[in-house]
């Protein structure tokens, strides 16, 4: 770690602050906070869908307790950040965001504790691996112990696909339990699939080798389909069989 620069120290101090008071950044160190780690990464993929560049999102639970979130969007930019002078992707994953692009959270509709961000997830992870496919090259960076890294971001191969893959394992010294609950993930992903018509979301659970699970969530109907689905799930007779749906725009707010 002798090759850390002064600005690296400032960044690590920021990530260390998150580890000292995780609840302030992720809400809780219980089940809610644990799953919030996934929502934060997933939301970046959903935002990429809302921006019109991504139509597939995969979430996979691994045997080693890690999780993989992958989208087929543009890929987090890997160019050198104009002021921080490091790859933008590393800024996203290490700098507690303030300023510039990171202030556009008002546009975020993905829900939850808005934009605590990828750097918080990194800070609270045992390890995190970021892989970016830019249509030409595969860029990779690994972080350990809450955002520390031994190697710079590097090119590990060539590709014709684009997208972002994030693999991480929440830190068991931070969270009371690090076991993700399949049903919590399934409910939330289904909701996101309904709210983002057309987006294909695939949930896979590979934790039990003998009983791998998978669910593909893709709906064309949006909120009306969601209300119909909820009603069907409840099993009771609906008071109004036709779902009432009203949409409008006022002062550019829908
Ligand atoms: C599995 C997680 O993070 N996808 C993702 C993130 C970004 C972009 C695309 C992206 C955004 C923009 C331009 C933009 C992010 N980029 C940034 C930042 N998936 C996941 N896909 N190009 C690519 O917002 O203008 C933050 S997130 F700030 F670097 F642009």
Short mmCIF file of N, CA and C in Angstrom, two decimals, residues 6 8-9 11 19 41-42 64 77 81 106 110 136 138 158 177 187 228 232 239 244 253:
data_model
loop_
_atom_site.label_atom_id
_atom_site.label_comp_id
_atom_site.label_asym_id
_atom_site.label_seq_id
_atom_site.Cartn_x
_atom_site.Cartn_y
_atom_site.Cartn_z
N UNK A 6 -1.63 11.16 -1.90
CA UNK A 6 -2.37 11.98 -0.94
C UNK A 6 -3.87 11.94 -1.18
N UNK A 8 -5.53 9.57 -2.56
CA UNK A 8 -6.00 8.23 -2.19
C UNK A 8 -6.32 8.20 -0.69
N UNK A 9 -5.48 8.83 0.09
CA UNK A 9 -5.68 8.84 1.55
C UNK A 9 -7.01 9.50 1.89
N UNK A 11 -9.61 9.72 -0.02
CA UNK A 11 -10.67 8.81 -0.45
C UNK A 11 -10.87 7.69 0.58
N UNK A 19 -17.54 2.95 7.14
CA UNK A 19 -17.40 1.72 7.93
C UNK A 19 -17.58 1.99 9.42
N UNK A 41 -26.68 -0.95 -6.18
CA UNK A 41 -26.00 -1.32 -7.43
C UNK A 41 -27.03 -1.50 -8.55
N UNK A 42 -28.10 -2.20 -8.21
CA UNK A 42 -29.16 -2.46 -9.18
C UNK A 42 -29.75 -1.15 -9.73
N UNK A 64 -20.39 -18.58 -2.62
CA UNK A 64 -19.45 -18.03 -1.63
C UNK A 64 -20.03 -16.84 -0.85
N UNK A 77 -18.32 4.74 -17.33
CA UNK A 77 -17.18 5.30 -18.09
C UNK A 77 -15.84 4.95 -17.43
N UNK A 81 -11.08 10.75 -15.25
CA UNK A 81 -11.95 11.81 -14.76
C UNK A 81 -11.22 13.15 -14.81
N UNK A 106 -32.20 13.86 -8.14
CA UNK A 106 -33.61 14.24 -8.21
C UNK A 106 -34.33 13.48 -9.32
N UNK A 110 -35.77 5.23 -8.81
CA UNK A 110 -35.62 3.82 -8.46
C UNK A 110 -35.98 3.51 -7.01
N UNK A 136 -15.24 -2.85 -26.87
CA UNK A 136 -13.91 -3.15 -27.42
C UNK A 136 -13.07 -3.92 -26.41
N UNK A 138 -12.35 -5.21 -22.12
CA UNK A 138 -12.91 -5.54 -20.81
C UNK A 138 -12.00 -4.91 -19.76
N UNK A 158 -10.63 -8.58 -24.66
CA UNK A 158 -11.38 -7.82 -25.65
C UNK A 158 -12.81 -8.36 -25.70
N UNK A 177 -26.22 -10.27 9.61
CA UNK A 177 -26.29 -11.48 8.81
C UNK A 177 -25.97 -11.10 7.38
N UNK A 187 -39.45 -10.24 -4.80
CA UNK A 187 -40.53 -9.24 -4.71
C UNK A 187 -40.08 -7.90 -5.29
N UNK A 228 -52.99 -5.58 -11.36
CA UNK A 228 -53.71 -6.82 -11.69
C UNK A 228 -53.02 -8.04 -11.07
N UNK A 232 -54.52 -10.60 -8.28
CA UNK A 232 -54.59 -12.03 -8.54
C UNK A 232 -53.91 -12.81 -7.41
N UNK A 239 -63.07 -5.25 -6.18
CA UNK A 239 -64.25 -4.39 -6.13
C UNK A 239 -64.48 -3.77 -7.51
N UNK A 244 -58.13 1.48 -12.61
CA UNK A 244 -58.19 2.89 -13.00
C UNK A 244 -56.77 3.43 -13.08
N UNK A 253 -43.17 17.59 -14.17
CA UNK A 253 -43.12 16.44 -13.23
C UNK A 253 -44.27 15.52 -13.59
#
